[in-house]
Short mmCIF file of C-alpha atoms in Angstrom, two decimals:
data_model
loop_
_atom_site.label_atom_id
_atom_site.label_comp_id
_atom_site.label_asym_id
_atom_site.label_seq_id
_atom_site.Cartn_x
_atom_site.Cartn_y
_atom_site.Cartn_z
CA MET A 1 84.74 85.55 110.35
CA GLY A 2 83.81 88.05 107.67
CA ILE A 3 83.52 91.78 107.30
CA LYS A 4 79.90 91.81 108.55
CA ASP A 5 81.21 90.70 111.92
CA LEU A 6 83.08 93.99 112.30
CA LYS A 7 80.00 96.11 113.06
CA GLY A 8 80.33 97.72 116.48
CA ARG A 9 83.81 96.36 117.17
CA ASP A 10 86.89 98.21 118.45
CA ILE A 11 90.12 98.19 116.42
CA LEU A 12 92.90 98.93 118.88
CA GLY A 13 95.56 96.93 117.04
CA ILE A 14 95.91 95.28 113.65
CA ALA A 15 95.55 91.82 115.22
CA ASP A 16 92.01 92.73 116.33
CA LEU A 17 91.29 91.79 112.70
CA SER A 18 91.50 88.27 111.33
CA ALA A 19 93.23 87.53 108.04
CA ALA A 20 89.81 87.05 106.40
CA GLU A 21 88.60 90.38 107.73
CA ILE A 22 91.70 92.18 106.46
CA LYS A 23 91.23 90.64 103.02
CA ASP A 24 87.58 91.73 102.96
CA LEU A 25 88.49 95.23 104.16
CA LEU A 26 91.09 95.58 101.41
CA GLN A 27 88.60 94.44 98.79
CA LEU A 28 86.06 96.93 100.10
CA ALA A 29 88.72 99.67 100.08
CA ALA A 30 89.54 98.82 96.45
CA ASP A 31 85.83 98.93 95.53
CA LEU A 32 85.39 102.28 97.26
CA LYS A 33 88.51 103.65 95.57
CA SER A 34 87.29 102.58 92.13
CA GLY A 35 83.78 103.89 92.69
CA ASN A 36 82.23 100.43 92.41
CA ARG A 37 80.58 100.99 95.79
CA SER A 38 79.18 104.24 97.16
CA PRO A 39 77.67 103.64 100.61
CA VAL A 40 76.04 106.58 102.36
CA CYS A 41 75.48 107.29 106.05
CA ASN A 42 74.43 110.07 108.38
CA LYS A 43 76.77 109.05 111.18
CA ILE A 44 79.13 111.21 113.25
CA LEU A 45 82.84 110.47 113.69
CA GLY A 46 84.76 112.03 116.57
CA LEU A 47 88.50 112.66 116.27
CA LEU A 48 90.30 112.91 119.61
CA PHE A 49 93.95 113.53 118.76
CA TYR A 50 96.54 114.12 121.48
CA LYS A 51 99.30 114.05 118.82
CA ALA A 52 99.88 116.14 115.71
CA SER A 53 98.46 114.71 112.50
CA THR A 54 98.17 115.47 108.80
CA ARG A 55 97.34 112.25 106.92
CA THR A 56 95.31 110.57 109.66
CA ARG A 57 93.24 113.65 110.45
CA VAL A 58 92.59 114.66 106.84
CA SER A 59 92.02 111.13 105.50
CA PHE A 60 89.49 110.28 108.22
CA THR A 61 87.73 113.62 107.75
CA VAL A 62 87.51 113.35 103.96
CA ALA A 63 86.46 109.70 104.14
CA MET A 64 83.60 110.46 106.52
CA HIS A 65 82.42 113.45 104.49
CA GLN A 66 82.46 111.36 101.30
CA LEU A 67 80.26 108.83 103.08
CA GLY A 68 77.80 111.61 103.88
CA GLY A 69 78.63 111.72 107.57
CA GLN A 70 79.98 114.43 109.83
CA VAL A 71 83.21 114.84 111.78
CA ILE A 72 83.78 116.56 115.13
CA ASP A 73 87.34 117.56 116.01
CA LEU A 74 87.61 116.92 119.75
CA ASN A 75 90.84 118.87 120.24
CA PRO A 76 92.10 117.98 123.76
CA ASN A 77 93.16 121.60 124.22
CA LEU A 78 89.55 122.70 123.75
CA THR A 79 87.74 119.90 125.59
CA GLN A 80 87.63 118.93 129.24
CA VAL A 81 89.75 115.82 128.72
CA GLY A 82 92.67 118.22 128.28
CA ARG A 83 91.97 119.67 131.72
CA GLY A 84 92.06 116.36 133.50
CA GLU A 85 88.57 114.91 133.05
CA PRO A 86 88.94 111.11 133.44
CA ILE A 87 88.86 109.06 130.27
CA SER A 88 86.05 107.01 131.79
CA ASP A 89 83.85 110.11 132.05
CA THR A 90 84.74 111.47 128.61
CA ALA A 91 84.15 108.08 126.99
CA ARG A 92 80.69 107.66 128.52
CA VAL A 93 79.62 111.16 127.50
CA LEU A 94 80.90 110.84 123.91
CA ASP A 95 79.13 107.48 123.73
CA ARG A 96 75.81 109.39 124.00
CA TYR A 97 76.68 111.93 121.28
CA ILE A 98 78.62 110.33 118.45
CA ASP A 99 78.65 107.05 116.51
CA ILE A 100 82.36 106.21 116.32
CA LEU A 101 85.58 107.61 117.80
CA ALA A 102 89.16 107.62 116.45
CA VAL A 103 91.80 108.30 119.11
CA ARG A 104 95.41 109.29 118.45
CA THR A 105 97.33 109.11 121.68
CA PHE A 106 100.49 108.03 123.48
CA LYS A 107 99.54 105.15 125.78
CA GLN A 108 97.81 102.04 124.45
CA THR A 109 96.13 101.73 127.84
CA ASP A 110 94.26 104.99 127.17
CA LEU A 111 92.68 103.40 124.09
CA GLU A 112 91.76 100.34 126.11
CA GLU A 113 90.07 102.55 128.69
CA PHE A 114 88.04 104.36 126.03
CA ALA A 115 86.97 100.98 124.70
CA ARG A 116 86.06 99.77 128.19
CA TYR A 117 83.71 102.67 128.94
CA ALA A 118 82.24 103.48 125.50
CA GLN A 119 79.88 101.20 123.59
CA ILE A 120 80.62 102.87 120.23
CA PRO A 121 83.53 101.54 118.13
CA ILE A 122 86.95 102.91 119.09
CA ILE A 123 89.68 103.08 116.43
CA ASN A 124 93.39 103.35 117.19
CA ALA A 125 94.45 106.27 115.00
CA LEU A 126 98.02 105.82 116.35
CA SER A 127 99.48 105.01 119.73
CA ASP A 128 103.03 104.47 120.90
CA LEU A 129 102.45 100.72 120.53
CA GLU A 130 100.64 100.39 117.19
CA HIS A 131 99.41 102.16 114.05
CA PRO A 132 96.88 99.72 112.53
CA CYS A 133 95.25 102.19 110.11
CA GLN A 134 98.62 102.86 108.48
CA ILE A 135 99.24 99.17 107.94
CA LEU A 136 95.85 98.68 106.26
CA ALA A 137 96.90 101.35 103.76
CA ASP A 138 100.31 99.68 103.34
CA LEU A 139 98.74 96.30 102.64
CA LEU A 140 96.36 97.89 100.13
CA THR A 141 99.33 99.49 98.36
CA ILE A 142 101.28 96.21 98.29
CA GLN A 143 98.24 94.40 96.90
CA GLU A 144 97.83 97.01 94.17
CA CYS A 145 101.49 96.73 93.18
CA PHE A 146 101.92 92.95 93.22
CA GLY A 147 98.38 91.62 92.87
CA LYS A 148 98.85 89.72 96.11
CA ILE A 149 100.11 90.04 99.68
CA SER A 150 100.79 86.47 100.73
CA GLY A 151 104.36 85.44 99.93
CA VAL A 152 105.60 89.00 99.38
CA THR A 153 108.93 89.74 101.09
CA ALA A 154 109.06 93.11 102.88
CA THR A 155 111.86 94.74 104.83
CA PHE A 156 111.38 97.49 107.41
CA LEU A 157 114.55 99.48 108.16
CA GLY A 158 115.01 101.77 111.16
CA ASP A 159 113.35 102.04 114.55
CA GLY A 160 111.30 99.11 115.84
CA ASN A 161 108.42 101.47 116.59
CA ASN A 162 104.61 101.44 116.47
CA VAL A 163 104.55 101.20 112.66
CA ALA A 164 107.02 98.31 112.74
CA HIS A 165 104.89 96.57 115.39
CA SER A 166 101.71 96.74 113.31
CA PHE A 167 103.62 95.82 110.14
CA ILE A 168 104.99 92.67 111.80
CA LEU A 169 101.55 91.63 113.04
CA GLY A 170 99.74 92.50 109.81
CA GLY A 171 102.36 90.79 107.70
CA ALA A 172 102.18 87.64 109.80
CA LEU A 173 98.39 87.50 109.43
CA MET A 174 98.64 87.96 105.66
CA GLY A 175 101.37 85.38 105.03
CA MET A 176 104.19 87.82 104.25
CA LYS A 177 107.90 87.33 104.79
CA ILE A 178 108.73 90.22 107.13
CA ARG A 179 112.27 91.32 107.90
CA ILE A 180 112.93 94.02 110.47
CA ALA A 181 116.45 95.53 110.58
CA THR A 182 117.17 97.79 113.55
CA PRO A 183 120.00 98.63 115.93
CA GLU A 184 120.14 96.26 118.89
CA ALA A 185 118.74 98.83 121.34
CA HIS A 186 115.76 99.65 119.12
CA LYS A 187 114.35 96.28 118.19
CA PRO A 188 110.58 95.76 118.24
CA GLU A 189 109.05 94.67 121.54
CA PRO A 190 109.65 90.93 122.05
CA ALA A 191 106.00 90.40 123.03
CA ILE A 192 104.88 91.81 119.66
CA VAL A 193 107.31 89.60 117.76
CA GLU A 194 106.19 86.52 119.69
CA LYS A 195 102.53 87.36 119.06
CA ALA A 196 103.24 87.75 115.34
CA ARG A 197 104.93 84.35 115.22
CA GLN A 198 101.91 82.80 116.91
CA LEU A 199 99.58 84.48 114.38
CA ALA A 200 101.70 83.62 111.34
CA VAL A 201 99.89 81.67 108.65
CA ASP A 202 101.59 79.11 106.43
CA GLY A 203 104.55 80.65 104.65
CA ALA A 204 104.79 83.74 106.86
CA GLU A 205 108.21 84.56 108.28
CA ILE A 206 109.38 87.06 110.88
CA ILE A 207 113.10 87.86 110.91
CA ILE A 208 114.64 90.41 113.28
CA THR A 209 118.21 91.42 112.51
CA GLU A 210 120.77 94.19 112.92
CA ASP A 211 122.07 93.74 109.36
CA PRO A 212 120.30 96.10 106.93
CA ILE A 213 122.01 94.73 103.80
CA GLU A 214 121.15 91.13 104.58
CA ALA A 215 117.59 92.11 105.46
CA VAL A 216 116.93 93.94 102.21
CA LYS A 217 118.40 91.31 99.86
CA GLY A 218 115.75 90.25 97.36
CA SER A 219 113.04 92.17 99.18
CA GLN A 220 110.04 93.34 97.13
CA VAL A 221 109.06 96.06 99.61
CA VAL A 222 111.48 98.37 101.40
CA TYR A 223 109.76 100.34 104.16
CA THR A 224 111.01 102.95 106.61
CA ASP A 225 109.81 105.55 109.10
CA VAL A 226 111.38 108.42 111.02
CA TRP A 227 114.12 107.49 113.46
CA ALA A 228 112.53 109.44 116.33
CA SER A 229 108.77 109.22 116.74
CA MET A 230 106.52 111.87 118.26
CA GLY A 231 107.53 112.35 121.88
CA GLN A 232 111.14 111.33 121.18
CA GLU A 233 112.28 114.63 119.65
CA ALA A 234 114.83 115.23 122.41
CA SER A 235 116.81 112.17 121.32
CA ALA A 236 116.48 112.74 117.57
CA GLU A 237 119.98 114.15 116.98
CA SER A 238 121.71 111.52 119.07
CA ARG A 239 119.98 108.74 117.15
CA ILE A 240 121.29 109.76 113.72
CA PRO A 241 124.77 108.11 113.91
CA MET A 242 123.26 104.88 115.24
CA PHE A 243 120.60 104.67 112.54
CA GLN A 244 122.69 105.91 109.58
CA PRO A 245 123.42 102.37 108.29
CA TYR A 246 119.64 101.85 108.01
CA GLN A 247 119.02 104.79 105.70
CA VAL A 248 116.96 103.88 102.61
CA ASN A 249 119.23 105.14 99.85
CA GLU A 250 120.13 104.05 96.31
CA GLU A 251 123.00 101.89 97.55
CA ILE A 252 120.87 99.84 99.93
CA LEU A 253 117.97 99.70 97.45
CA ALA A 254 120.31 98.08 94.92
CA HIS A 255 120.31 94.95 97.11
CA ALA A 256 116.51 94.63 96.93
CA ASP A 257 114.50 92.99 94.15
CA SER A 258 114.79 94.93 90.89
CA ASP A 259 111.04 95.59 90.97
CA ALA A 260 110.97 96.54 94.66
CA ILE A 261 108.76 99.37 95.84
CA VAL A 262 109.60 101.89 98.57
CA LEU A 263 107.13 102.84 101.29
CA HIS A 264 107.25 105.52 103.99
CA CYS A 265 104.34 106.33 106.29
CA LEU A 266 105.33 110.03 106.38
CA PRO A 267 106.25 112.64 107.45
CA ALA A 268 109.73 112.01 106.06
CA HIS A 269 113.01 113.53 107.16
CA ARG A 270 114.79 113.58 103.81
CA GLY A 271 118.49 112.99 104.18
CA GLU A 272 117.96 111.00 107.38
CA GLU A 273 115.94 107.77 107.14
CA ILE A 274 115.40 108.18 103.38
CA THR A 275 117.15 110.14 100.66
CA GLU A 276 115.57 112.66 98.32
CA ALA A 277 116.54 110.52 95.32
CA VAL A 278 114.70 107.45 96.66
CA ILE A 279 111.52 109.07 97.94
CA GLU A 280 111.16 110.93 94.62
CA GLY A 281 112.43 107.99 92.57
CA LYS A 282 110.62 105.60 90.23
CA GLN A 283 110.36 102.88 92.90
CA SER A 284 108.63 105.12 95.42
CA ARG A 285 104.96 104.39 96.10
CA VAL A 286 104.82 106.80 99.02
CA TRP A 287 102.11 109.03 97.57
CA ASP A 288 99.89 106.09 96.58
CA GLU A 289 100.38 104.79 100.10
CA ALA A 290 99.34 108.15 101.58
CA GLU A 291 96.22 108.27 99.40
CA ASN A 292 95.32 104.75 100.42
CA ARG A 293 95.02 105.86 104.04
CA MET A 294 91.70 107.46 103.04
CA HIS A 295 90.39 104.43 101.15
CA ALA A 296 91.40 101.91 103.81
CA GLN A 297 89.94 104.00 106.62
CA LYS A 298 86.74 104.58 104.67
CA ALA A 299 86.38 100.80 104.39
CA LEU A 300 86.99 100.52 108.13
CA LEU A 301 84.35 103.16 108.91
CA VAL A 302 81.81 101.48 106.61
CA SER A 303 82.43 98.11 108.27
CA LEU A 304 82.48 99.22 111.91
CA LEU A 305 79.34 101.33 111.44
CA GLY A 306 77.56 98.63 109.46
CA ILE A 307 76.81 100.98 106.55
CA GLU A 308 75.11 99.29 103.60
#
């Protein structure tokens, strides 16, 4: 399977891509970033976002404009889907108007329903289960920093959320050694972990632990996210004491590899899951990672739309 096989496909989770396809996408993203390739299209991307967004919205919009296409912001508050129109109806109508649709939503089943009723490619721009576009940018950043992905040891500290889920799956596909350290009550979904272990290529490892120090020892990548995702704001304060041992700070970073990089998908709550000193420190690659959202998603758009 190669990148040409992606035309017209849906990407609802990172495991909708094979390892070969991810490698090809990352190479295309690197070529687009360097200016070695400049594909052009006259396609239309729809953004249907039920959740707030900065990086995903802007990176998709800029990427599509740089490709010569157009973007329509399908704000649910301004479209009929926000007034109760069934997804099946909305999907079939949008299918007649636009060329590709990125959906940022809560339920993974909503994405699956869009994909069921629309013939155009559907991209998961974040759901409560997964965030595949973020992980493509993370893998691109890791590749830039280490010249490889396979064999790299990466630790994710904090909540076993949608980002953690996609990171486990993507890491397994790419032969990484993935360690996830979370409180017992906030571990990743067992079904995701089992799927990752089934997908794991030679050398890949998936370790789930409650011990943040043990998890980060010798790690080349230290990754974190907010402790309360969108929709969990009511429990944010109560989570802080439980998650405090998983804060990415200078003390915990000292246990990682001396050349370790720090990633955060943003937005960051400085002083909670990550300290000011670390996110602004010399090991931080957070801003490169944020920029790479645009390049990775541009590669995804080019591939799904079959742009030459």
